[in-house]
XYZ file of C-alpha atoms in Angstrom:
317
model
C 14.437 -21.995 -11.806
C 17.561 -20.112 -11.011
C 17.395 -17.668 -8.104
C 17.536 -13.760 -8.694
C 20.655 -12.060 -7.321
C 20.214 -10.270 -3.954
C 21.815 -6.765 -3.299
C 24.857 -7.627 -1.101
C 24.140 -4.835 1.474
C 20.511 -5.737 1.812
C 21.232 -9.416 2.095
C 23.723 -8.806 5.053
C 21.372 -6.608 6.867
C 18.522 -9.273 6.341
C 20.632 -11.873 7.940
C 20.715 -10.085 11.128
C 16.924 -9.690 11.482
C 14.532 -12.194 13.127
C 12.421 -12.464 10.000
C 11.816 -15.265 7.556
C 10.119 -15.684 4.276
C 8.073 -18.773 5.193
C 5.676 -20.115 7.836
C 2.452 -18.016 7.390
C -0.785 -19.969 7.618
C -3.870 -20.340 9.791
C -2.008 -21.661 12.627
C 0.878 -19.085 12.663
C -1.253 -16.060 11.863
C -2.069 -15.010 15.471
C 1.599 -15.013 16.583
C 2.443 -13.159 13.361
C -0.032 -10.329 13.938
C 1.469 -10.098 17.639
C 4.865 -9.809 16.232
C 4.146 -7.096 13.835
C 2.096 -5.240 16.505
C 5.118 -5.219 18.778
C 7.479 -3.791 16.158
C 5.141 -0.967 15.646
C 4.678 -0.146 19.285
C 8.360 0.383 19.740
C 8.625 3.266 17.159
C 9.435 6.692 18.501
C 7.582 9.639 16.677
C 8.127 13.342 16.655
C 5.870 15.870 18.270
C 6.007 17.973 15.234
C 3.089 16.117 13.772
C -0.321 16.049 15.312
C -2.143 12.775 15.308
C -6.030 12.168 15.761
C -8.235 9.311 15.522
C -11.678 9.445 13.920
C -14.404 6.903 13.531
C -16.107 6.715 10.351
C -19.438 4.961 9.457
C -18.855 1.907 7.542
C -20.456 1.481 4.152
C -23.893 0.067 3.722
C -24.348 -0.885 7.376
C -20.867 -2.351 7.808
C -18.940 -1.705 11.106
C -17.391 1.688 11.803
C -13.947 2.429 10.587
C -11.086 4.057 12.203
C -8.790 6.544 10.437
C -5.947 8.402 11.897
C -5.263 11.935 10.619
C -1.585 13.118 10.561
C -0.966 16.972 10.217
C 2.188 19.032 10.507
C 1.846 21.075 13.929
C 1.023 24.629 13.307
C 0.377 24.214 9.623
C -2.284 26.498 8.377
C -4.611 26.770 5.234
C -5.556 23.793 2.997
C -2.884 21.110 2.534
C -2.747 18.392 0.054
C -3.571 14.853 1.232
C -2.148 11.462 1.189
C -4.781 8.819 1.855
C -2.542 5.751 2.935
C -3.525 1.883 3.246
C -1.242 -0.212 5.121
C 0.325 -3.619 3.970
C 0.324 -7.014 5.484
C -0.990 -9.426 2.735
C -4.537 -8.719 3.422
C -4.121 -10.453 6.646
C -1.750 -8.567 8.914
C -1.004 -4.976 10.038
C -2.646 -1.981 11.559
C -2.956 1.832 10.484
C -0.136 2.482 12.966
C 2.321 1.098 10.429
C 1.917 4.379 8.610
C 2.771 6.587 11.579
C 6.754 6.731 10.920
C 6.115 7.388 7.241
C 3.769 10.251 7.805
C 6.082 11.595 10.601
C 8.440 12.226 7.871
C 6.113 13.121 4.832
C 3.933 15.610 7.053
C 7.000 17.678 8.044
C 9.070 17.249 4.719
C 6.276 17.501 2.181
C 3.781 19.725 3.851
C 0.824 17.010 3.495
C -1.959 15.839 5.750
C -1.907 12.030 5.979
C -5.135 9.705 6.621
C -4.326 6.317 7.287
C -7.266 3.737 7.602
C -7.459 0.769 9.772
C -9.424 -1.547 7.533
C -10.836 -5.145 8.512
C -8.470 -7.991 7.731
C -8.858 -11.262 6.031
C -9.763 -13.941 6.605
C -12.091 -12.755 9.212
C -13.291 -10.257 6.658
C -12.625 -11.169 3.018
C -13.326 -8.971 -0.031
C -15.140 -6.615 -0.525
C -15.085 -5.844 3.148
C -11.420 -4.356 3.459
C -11.852 -2.326 0.139
C -15.346 -1.101 1.449
C -13.730 0.142 4.649
C -10.940 1.810 2.554
C -13.795 3.643 0.363
C -15.574 4.542 3.344
C -12.511 6.358 4.795
C -11.735 8.032 1.531
C -15.161 9.368 1.019
C -15.295 10.615 4.766
C -11.746 12.436 3.994
C -13.458 14.188 0.935
C -16.598 15.001 2.856
C -14.612 16.361 5.675
C -11.921 18.039 3.730
C -12.615 21.572 4.961
C -12.467 20.800 8.706
C -9.304 18.745 8.254
C -7.516 21.380 6.316
C -7.404 19.549 3.198
C -7.592 20.541 -0.516
C -10.196 18.230 -2.012
C -8.434 18.762 -5.341
C -5.181 17.299 -4.121
C -6.178 14.141 -2.500
C -4.422 10.916 -3.636
C -4.025 7.316 -2.594
C -0.954 5.446 -1.435
C -0.271 1.898 -0.101
C 2.542 -0.766 0.248
C 2.108 -4.329 -0.629
C -1.512 -5.474 0.009
C -2.111 -1.697 0.750
C -0.948 -0.997 -2.728
C -3.235 -3.431 -4.174
C -6.227 -1.829 -2.234
C -4.936 1.506 -3.386
C -4.946 0.325 -7.124
C -8.391 -1.340 -6.574
C -9.615 1.899 -4.856
C -8.451 4.068 -7.613
C -10.563 1.813 -10.146
C -13.539 1.787 -7.784
C -13.418 5.683 -7.456
C -13.074 6.208 -11.136
C -16.097 3.706 -11.920
C -18.371 5.206 -9.268
C -17.614 8.732 -10.392
C -18.036 10.020 -6.815
C -14.552 10.882 -5.716
C -11.541 12.380 -8.021
C -8.005 11.169 -6.857
C -5.192 13.356 -7.830
C -2.663 10.467 -7.935
C -1.795 6.742 -6.872
C 1.348 5.820 -5.197
C 1.743 2.026 -5.280
C 4.666 0.763 -3.529
C 5.446 -3.053 -4.504
C 1.624 -3.567 -4.823
C 0.117 -6.853 -4.429
C -2.089 -6.983 -7.569
C -2.472 -10.328 -8.988
C -3.964 -13.262 -7.463
C -3.064 -15.717 -10.240
C 0.570 -16.226 -9.416
C 1.465 -17.030 -13.011
C 4.647 -14.945 -13.462
C 8.232 -16.261 -13.103
C 8.871 -13.951 -10.071
C 5.787 -14.983 -8.337
C 7.020 -18.582 -8.246
C 10.366 -17.824 -6.847
C 10.833 -19.859 -3.681
C 14.204 -18.058 -2.812
C 12.576 -14.497 -2.254
C 12.862 -13.337 1.462
C 10.073 -11.640 3.386
C 7.120 -13.017 1.350
C 7.378 -16.180 -0.413
C 4.727 -18.035 -2.856
C 3.182 -19.874 0.021
C 2.642 -16.679 2.106
C 1.311 -14.976 -1.126
C -1.126 -17.809 -1.932
C -2.428 -17.862 1.798
C -2.818 -13.998 1.713
C -4.867 -14.212 -1.486
C -6.929 -17.299 -0.365
C -7.920 -15.461 2.719
C -8.764 -12.221 1.051
C -10.798 -13.744 -1.936
C -12.471 -16.508 -0.044
C -14.571 -18.545 -2.519
C -13.532 -16.320 -5.259
C -9.753 -17.507 -5.066
C -8.682 -19.738 -7.891
C -11.681 -18.828 -10.183
C -12.051 -16.531 -13.072
C -14.824 -14.529 -11.125
C -12.255 -12.426 -9.315
C -13.203 -8.756 -9.936
C -10.699 -6.015 -10.745
C -11.469 -4.130 -7.567
C -10.058 -7.162 -5.741
C -7.011 -7.672 -7.933
C -6.309 -4.811 -10.051
C -4.438 -6.813 -12.650
C -7.727 -8.317 -13.593
C -8.852 -4.975 -14.828
C -9.183 -4.735 -18.704
C -9.700 -1.151 -18.843
C -7.113 1.343 -17.071
C -7.790 4.374 -18.904
C -8.989 7.392 -16.939
C -6.883 6.572 -13.691
C -4.779 8.969 -11.932
C -1.160 9.459 -12.452
C 0.801 6.514 -10.780
C 3.950 5.681 -9.343
C 4.983 2.080 -9.233
C 8.096 0.698 -7.437
C 9.299 -2.823 -6.792
C 12.516 -4.734 -6.424
C 13.799 -7.573 -8.523
C 13.955 -9.878 -5.744
C 10.153 -9.364 -4.908
C 7.640 -11.856 -5.733
C 5.516 -9.009 -7.199
C 8.282 -7.769 -9.483
C 6.894 -9.172 -12.745
C 3.118 -8.219 -12.080
C 3.981 -4.936 -10.888
C 6.164 -4.298 -14.102
C 3.170 -5.430 -16.275
C 0.733 -3.339 -14.567
C 2.809 -0.222 -14.825
C 3.378 -1.137 -18.434
C -0.526 -1.423 -19.068
C -1.044 1.964 -17.106
C 1.343 3.602 -19.751
C -0.339 1.849 -22.637
C -3.657 3.327 -21.322
C -2.228 6.763 -21.479
C -2.127 7.069 -17.508
C 1.101 9.190 -16.575
C 3.199 6.471 -15.022
C 6.502 6.297 -13.421
C 8.142 2.945 -12.775
C 11.094 2.159 -10.547
C 12.707 -1.352 -10.478
C 15.443 -1.855 -7.917
C 18.036 -4.504 -8.649
C 18.352 -7.178 -5.831
C 15.817 -5.487 -3.638
C 13.288 -7.977 -2.006
C 9.780 -7.182 -0.925
C 9.431 -4.358 1.719
C 13.139 -3.760 1.758
C 12.626 0.028 2.392
C 10.841 -1.025 5.705
C 13.131 -3.840 6.904
C 16.498 -2.475 5.810
C 15.778 1.436 5.848
C 19.587 2.405 6.088
C 20.426 0.488 2.844
C 21.528 2.336 -0.155
C 18.688 1.119 -2.268
C 16.189 1.832 0.392
C 17.188 5.362 0.797
C 17.160 5.748 -2.942
C 13.692 4.320 -3.232
C 12.307 6.739 -0.580
C 13.844 9.679 -2.305
C 12.234 8.616 -5.620
C 8.690 8.258 -3.899
C 9.192 11.451 -2.208
C 10.227 13.399 -5.452
C 7.392 11.977 -7.384
C 5.051 12.819 -4.727
C 6.117 16.293 -4.236
C 5.833 16.912 -8.067
C 2.293 15.585 -8.025
C 1.513 17.836 -5.046
C 2.725 20.971 -6.976
C 1.164 19.849 -10.252
C -2.170 19.644 -8.540
C -1.914 22.923 -7.056
């Protein structure tokens, strides 16, 4: 199987970073979690954004969930809201990973950000993480007035596994009929557990290779992994009906293992008459906007996301 070409600028930047595409398993997971936490801890944030943590009751007796609310300092009135779910292959990460993104979005787009600290697999497999995300989203709707949020302008966003959870959350919100989402921003989402596409089997991809991907899905799905019983809320590509979902933005790079599944998911959203915008960045690997933020493609990706998000916020007003 021939490798897909990498963007030269991104490849050069990745060569200088202490990251690799392999080695994630039960044995290395604790060290990887510590490494990611250390990276987040070093980020400097603006005081132009107010941040507050809140404890949310878990669903059906589950443990409480922590959410962080980000709001432009001094903003008045009801603002639109982006409910964000962090990435990390379902096994890594923390809601603090969203701090930098909201540091920018709150100031430049005039939004309230809510990021959720869901429980991770394998300690908590499906449906626990999704239940946490739903609990935080329901809390956001219920407390919209005190948060200064317009309940008609709440959408979901997520990157990687967070994108997979956001896609599953959109399906769950539609089917339960309790919460009405304005949009879904899916950033290289992790939506298909089956790993049957060409890109999902590319060993040459940096950041998140097939072995890491299989490990993440196996941890998240538990006994469901490798069976035909995986529900669409766990892996959105399993959904047979995508009609009635909120407008979607899907982006991915061609050197990302999720490339093919994301393109197919976007095509299926379009076929279901869901307003959908798809962006595919040539030679870009997984999480390129985070690991190589100064690269031309990374800047273009952030611009595309923000322009789409801004249009959604205006259209829902």
